[in-house]
Amino acid sequence: MPPTRFALLLAAACFATGLAAATPAFADNKDWDDQACTLAAGATRLDAGRAIQIGEALGYTIGDYEIDDGCIELKGHDANGAQVKLRLDPASGAVLPYRR
């Protein structure tokens, strides 16, 4: 038996309500590349050598170091040869979370 017009309208309304409710969650979710880092007053930035040591200690071969939006960004490869990007806090060297 084909769906009734009421059932189709009800399904469309439920879908639209769910989509509208989920939209704000996506709006606040920034990619890791859009997040800026700041140094506290008096804090010093990790030098390139120390940042690369952190990446290598995690098992990566680091090929590139740069500062992007105040964060330290490392690019390299894992043990299988897959490309990796790490974003580090400029003062502590903590690896910052990001979405792929």
Backbone as JSON Lines, residues from 0, in Angstrom:
{"i":0,"aa":"M","n":[0.85,-1.16,0.0],"ca":[0.0,0.0,0.0],"c":[0.91,1.24,0.0]}
{"i":1,"aa":"P","n":[0.67,2.22,-0.89],"ca":[1.5,3.42,-0.95],"c":[1.27,4.3,0.28]}
{"i":2,"aa":"P","n":[2.31,5.07,0.67],"ca":[2.15,5.93,1.84],"c":[1.09,7.01,1.59]}
{"i":3,"aa":"T","n":[0.41,7.36,2.64],"ca":[-0.6,8.4,2.51],"c":[0.08,9.76,2.47]}
{"i":4,"aa":"R","n":[-0.67,10.73,2.01],"ca":[-0.13,12.1,1.93],"c":[0.26,12.6,3.32]}
{"i":5,"aa":"F","n":[-0.54,12.27,4.31],"ca":[-0.25,12.67,5.68],"c":[1.08,12.07,6.15]}
{"i":6,"aa":"A","n":[1.31,10.79,5.85],"ca":[2.55,10.12,6.27],"c":[3.76,10.77,5.61]}
{"i":7,"aa":"L","n":[3.64,11.14,4.36],"ca":[4.75,11.8,3.65],"c":[5.03,13.18,4.25]}
{"i":8,"aa":"L","n":[3.97,13.94,4.53],"ca":[4.15,15.26,5.14],"c":[4.76,15.15,6.54]}
{"i":9,"aa":"L","n":[4.33,14.16,7.3],"ca":[4.86,13.94,8.64],"c":[6.35,13.59,8.57]}
{"i":10,"aa":"A","n":[6.72,12.72,7.64],"ca":[8.13,12.33,7.48],"c":[8.97,13.54,7.07]}
{"i":11,"aa":"A","n":[8.47,14.36,6.15],"ca":[9.21,15.55,5.72],"c":[9.38,16.55,6.86]}
{"i":12,"aa":"A","n":[8.34,16.72,7.68],"ca":[8.42,17.64,8.82],"c":[9.43,17.15,9.84]}
{"i":13,"aa":"C","n":[9.44,15.85,10.11],"ca":[10.41,15.28,11.06],"c":[11.83,15.47,10.55]}
{"i":14,"aa":"F","n":[12.05,15.23,9.27],"ca":[13.37,15.4,8.68],"c":[13.82,16.86,8.79]}
{"i":15,"aa":"A","n":[12.95,17.79,8.44],"ca":[13.3,19.22,8.48],"c":[13.6,19.67,9.91]}
{"i":16,"aa":"T","n":[12.84,19.18,10.87],"ca":[13.07,19.54,12.27],"c":[14.42,19.01,12.74]}
{"i":17,"aa":"G","n":[14.74,17.79,12.4],"ca":[16.03,17.21,12.78],"c":[17.19,17.94,12.13]}
{"i":18,"aa":"L","n":[17.06,18.32,10.88],"ca":[18.11,19.06,10.17],"c":[18.31,20.43,10.8]}
{"i":19,"aa":"A","n":[17.24,21.11,11.14],"ca":[17.35,22.43,11.75],"c":[17.99,22.34,13.14]}
{"i":20,"aa":"A","n":[17.69,21.29,13.87],"ca":[18.26,21.14,15.2],"c":[19.75,20.83,15.15]}
{"i":21,"aa":"A","n":[20.21,20.14,14.11],"ca":[21.62,19.75,14.0],"c":[22.5,20.86,13.43]}
{"i":22,"aa":"T","n":[21.92,21.8,12.72],"ca":[22.71,22.83,12.05],"c":[23.58,23.66,13.0]}
{"i":23,"aa":"P","n":[23.12,24.11,14.16],"ca":[23.99,24.89,15.04],"c":[25.23,24.11,15.5]}
{"i":24,"aa":"A","n":[25.11,22.8,15.67],"ca":[26.26,22.01,16.08],"c":[27.34,22.06,15.02]}
{"i":25,"aa":"F","n":[26.97,22.02,13.77],"ca":[27.95,22.08,12.69],"c":[28.55,23.48,12.57]}
{"i":26,"aa":"A","n":[27.78,24.49,12.85],"ca":[28.25,25.86,12.7],"c":[29.38,26.18,13.67]}
{"i":27,"aa":"D","n":[29.36,25.59,14.87],"ca":[30.39,25.86,15.87],"c":[31.6,24.96,15.73]}
{"i":28,"aa":"N","n":[31.57,23.96,14.88],"ca":[32.63,22.98,14.78],"c":[33.66,23.44,13.74]}
{"i":29,"aa":"K","n":[34.79,23.97,14.2],"ca":[35.82,24.47,13.3],"c":[36.8,23.35,12.96]}
{"i":30,"aa":"D","n":[37.34,23.41,11.78],"ca":[38.43,22.52,11.44],"c":[39.64,22.91,12.25]}
{"i":31,"aa":"W","n":[40.55,21.98,12.48],"ca":[41.73,22.28,13.28],"c":[42.56,23.36,12.63]}
{"i":32,"aa":"D","n":[42.49,23.51,11.33],"ca":[43.3,24.49,10.63],"c":[42.77,25.91,10.83]}
{"i":33,"aa":"D","n":[41.56,26.06,11.38],"ca":[40.98,27.38,11.59],"c":[41.17,27.89,13.02]}
{"i":34,"aa":"Q","n":[41.74,27.08,13.89],"ca":[41.87,27.47,15.28],"c":[43.22,28.16,15.51]}
{"i":35,"aa":"A","n":[43.18,29.32,16.13],"ca":[44.39,30.08,16.39],"c":[44.93,29.74,17.78]}
{"i":36,"aa":"C","n":[46.25,29.89,17.92],"ca":[46.92,29.68,19.2],"c":[47.48,31.01,19.67]}
{"i":37,"aa":"T","n":[47.51,31.2,20.96],"ca":[48.11,32.4,21.52],"c":[49.08,32.01,22.61]}
{"i":38,"aa":"L","n":[50.08,32.84,22.79],"ca":[51.03,32.65,23.89],"c":[50.64,33.56,25.04]}
{"i":39,"aa":"A","n":[50.7,33.04,26.24],"ca":[50.44,33.86,27.41],"c":[51.58,34.87,27.57]}
{"i":40,"aa":"A","n":[51.3,35.97,28.22],"ca":[52.32,36.99,28.45],"c":[53.52,36.37,29.16]}
{"i":41,"aa":"G","n":[54.68,36.57,28.63],"ca":[55.91,36.06,29.23],"c":[56.26,34.64,28.82]}
{"i":42,"aa":"A","n":[55.36,33.94,28.14],"ca":[55.65,32.57,27.7],"c":[56.55,32.6,26.47]}
{"i":43,"aa":"T","n":[57.34,31.57,26.31],"ca":[58.21,31.49,25.13],"c":[57.75,30.37,24.23]}
{"i":44,"aa":"R","n":[57.91,30.58,22.94],"ca":[57.52,29.59,21.93],"c":[58.59,28.5,21.86]}
{"i":45,"aa":"L","n":[58.13,27.26,21.72],"ca":[59.07,26.16,21.49],"c":[59.87,26.43,20.23]}
{"i":46,"aa":"D","n":[61.14,26.11,20.25],"ca":[61.92,26.29,19.02],"c":[61.65,25.11,18.08]}
{"i":47,"aa":"A","n":[62.06,25.26,16.84],"ca":[61.79,24.25,15.82],"c":[62.36,22.9,16.2]}
{"i":48,"aa":"G","n":[63.57,22.9,16.73],"ca":[64.22,21.63,17.1],"c":[63.43,20.86,18.13]}
{"i":49,"aa":"R","n":[62.94,21.53,19.17],"ca":[62.17,20.86,20.22],"c":[60.83,20.38,19.67]}
{"i":50,"aa":"A","n":[60.19,21.17,18.83],"ca":[58.91,20.77,18.24],"c":[59.08,19.51,17.38]}
{"i":51,"aa":"I","n":[60.14,19.47,16.61],"ca":[60.4,18.3,15.76],"c":[60.7,17.08,16.63]}
{"i":52,"aa":"Q","n":[61.4,17.26,17.74],"ca":[61.65,16.15,18.66],"c":[60.34,15.56,19.19]}
{"i":53,"aa":"I","n":[59.39,16.43,19.48],"ca":[58.08,15.96,19.96],"c":[57.41,15.1,18.89]}
{"i":54,"aa":"G","n":[57.42,15.57,17.65],"ca":[56.82,14.8,16.55],"c":[57.52,13.46,16.35]}
{"i":55,"aa":"E","n":[58.84,13.46,16.43],"ca":[59.6,12.22,16.25],"c":[59.37,11.26,17.42]}
{"i":56,"aa":"A","n":[59.2,11.8,18.63],"ca":[58.92,10.96,19.79],"c":[57.57,10.25,19.66]}
{"i":57,"aa":"L","n":[56.69,10.82,18.87],"ca":[55.39,10.2,18.62],"c":[55.46,9.17,17.5]}
{"i":58,"aa":"G","n":[56.65,8.99,16.91],"ca":[56.84,7.96,15.88],"c":[56.77,8.46,14.45]}
{"i":59,"aa":"Y","n":[56.79,9.78,14.25],"ca":[56.68,10.33,12.91],"c":[58.04,10.83,12.4]}
{"i":60,"aa":"T","n":[58.2,10.8,11.09],"ca":[59.35,11.43,10.45],"c":[58.87,12.8,10.01]}
{"i":61,"aa":"I","n":[59.44,13.85,10.58],"ca":[58.98,15.22,10.32],"c":[59.8,15.83,9.19]}
{"i":62,"aa":"G","n":[59.09,16.39,8.22],"ca":[59.76,16.99,7.07],"c":[59.53,18.49,6.95]}
{"i":63,"aa":"D","n":[58.56,19.03,7.69],"ca":[58.24,20.45,7.55],"c":[57.78,21.01,8.89]}
{"i":64,"aa":"Y","n":[58.23,22.22,9.18],"ca":[57.86,22.94,10.4],"c":[57.43,24.32,9.98]}
{"i":65,"aa":"E","n":[56.3,24.79,10.51],"ca":[55.9,26.17,10.26],"c":[54.99,26.66,11.38]}
{"i":66,"aa":"I","n":[54.84,27.96,11.45],"ca":[53.92,28.59,12.39],"c":[52.7,29.01,11.58]}
{"i":67,"aa":"D","n":[51.52,28.56,12.0],"ca":[50.28,28.88,11.3],"c":[49.25,29.31,12.33]}
{"i":68,"aa":"D","n":[48.77,30.53,12.23],"ca":[47.8,31.09,13.18],"c":[48.31,31.0,14.62]}
{"i":69,"aa":"G","n":[49.62,31.13,14.79],"ca":[50.23,31.08,16.11],"c":[50.55,29.68,16.6]}
{"i":70,"aa":"C","n":[50.01,28.65,15.95],"ca":[50.26,27.27,16.34],"c":[51.48,26.73,15.58]}
{"i":71,"aa":"I","n":[52.13,25.75,16.16],"ca":[53.22,25.06,15.46],"c":[52.61,23.94,14.65]}
{"i":72,"aa":"E","n":[52.91,23.9,13.37],"ca":[52.38,22.87,12.49],"c":[53.54,22.03,11.95]}
{"i":73,"aa":"L","n":[53.45,20.73,12.16],"ca":[54.45,19.8,11.68],"c":[53.82,18.91,10.61]}
{"i":74,"aa":"K","n":[54.54,18.68,9.54],"ca":[54.08,17.77,8.49],"c":[55.15,16.71,8.3]}
{"i":75,"aa":"G","n":[54.7,15.49,8.09],"ca":[55.65,14.41,7.89],"c":[54.95,13.13,7.5]}
{"i":76,"aa":"H","n":[55.55,12.0,7.9],"ca":[55.02,10.68,7.54],"c":[55.08,9.75,8.75]}
{"i":77,"aa":"D","n":[54.13,8.82,8.79],"ca":[54.18,7.81,9.84],"c":[55.04,6.64,9.36]}
{"i":78,"aa":"A","n":[55.12,5.59,10.17],"ca":[55.97,4.43,9.85],"c":[55.54,3.72,8.57]}
{"i":79,"aa":"N","n":[54.28,3.86,8.18],"ca":[53.77,3.22,6.96],"c":[53.89,4.12,5.73]}
{"i":80,"aa":"G","n":[54.42,5.32,5.92],"ca":[54.57,6.26,4.8],"c":[53.38,7.17,4.57]}
{"i":81,"aa":"A","n":[52.35,7.05,5.4],"ca":[51.17,7.91,5.25],"c":[51.5,9.33,5.74]}
{"i":82,"aa":"Q","n":[50.98,10.32,5.04],"ca":[51.22,11.71,5.43],"c":[50.48,12.02,6.73]}
{"i":83,"aa":"V","n":[51.13,12.8,7.58],"ca":[50.52,13.24,8.84],"c":[50.73,14.73,9.01]}
{"i":84,"aa":"K","n":[49.82,15.35,9.74],"ca":[49.95,16.75,10.15],"c":[49.71,16.79,11.64]}
{"i":85,"aa":"L","n":[50.57,17.46,12.35],"ca":[50.4,17.67,13.78],"c":[50.33,19.16,14.02]}
{"i":86,"aa":"R","n":[49.5,19.54,14.95],"ca":[49.39,20.94,15.35],"c":[49.69,20.98,16.84]}
{"i":87,"aa":"L","n":[50.72,21.75,17.22],"ca":[51.17,21.79,18.6],"c":[50.89,23.13,19.25]}
{"i":88,"aa":"D","n":[50.6,23.1,20.55],"ca":[50.51,24.32,21.32],"c":[51.9,24.96,21.32]}
{"i":89,"aa":"P","n":[52.01,26.26,21.04],"ca":[53.32,26.88,20.88],"c":[54.15,26.95,22.16]}
{"i":90,"aa":"A","n":[53.53,26.9,23.33],"ca":[54.27,27.0,24.58],"c":[54.55,25.62,25.2]}
{"i":91,"aa":"S","n":[53.53,24.78,25.27],"ca":[53.67,23.5,25.97],"c":[54.11,22.36,25.06]}
{"i":92,"aa":"G","n":[53.83,22.48,23.76],"ca":[54.14,21.39,22.84],"c":[53.08,20.31,22.82]}
{"i":93,"aa":"A","n":[51.97,20.53,23.53],"ca":[50.88,19.55,23.54],"c":[50.27,19.45,22.14]}
{"i":94,"aa":"V","n":[49.96,18.24,21.73],"ca":[49.32,18.03,20.43],"c":[47.87,18.47,20.54]}
{"i":95,"aa":"L","n":[47.45,19.35,19.63],"ca":[46.09,19.88,19.65],"c":[45.17,18.96,18.85]}
{"i":96,"aa":"P","n":[43.94,18.77,19.32],"ca":[42.99,17.91,18.6],"c":[42.53,18.56,17.3]}
{"i":97,"aa":"Y","n":[42.17,17.71,16.34],"ca":[41.64,18.21,15.08],"c":[40.81,17.13,14.43]}
{"i":98,"aa":"R","n":[40.01,17.58,13.46],"ca":[39.19,16.65,12.67],"c":[39.92,16.35,11.39]}
{"i":99,"aa":"R","n":[39.7,15.17,10.88],"ca":[40.26,14.83,9.56],"c":[39.21,15.01,8.53]}
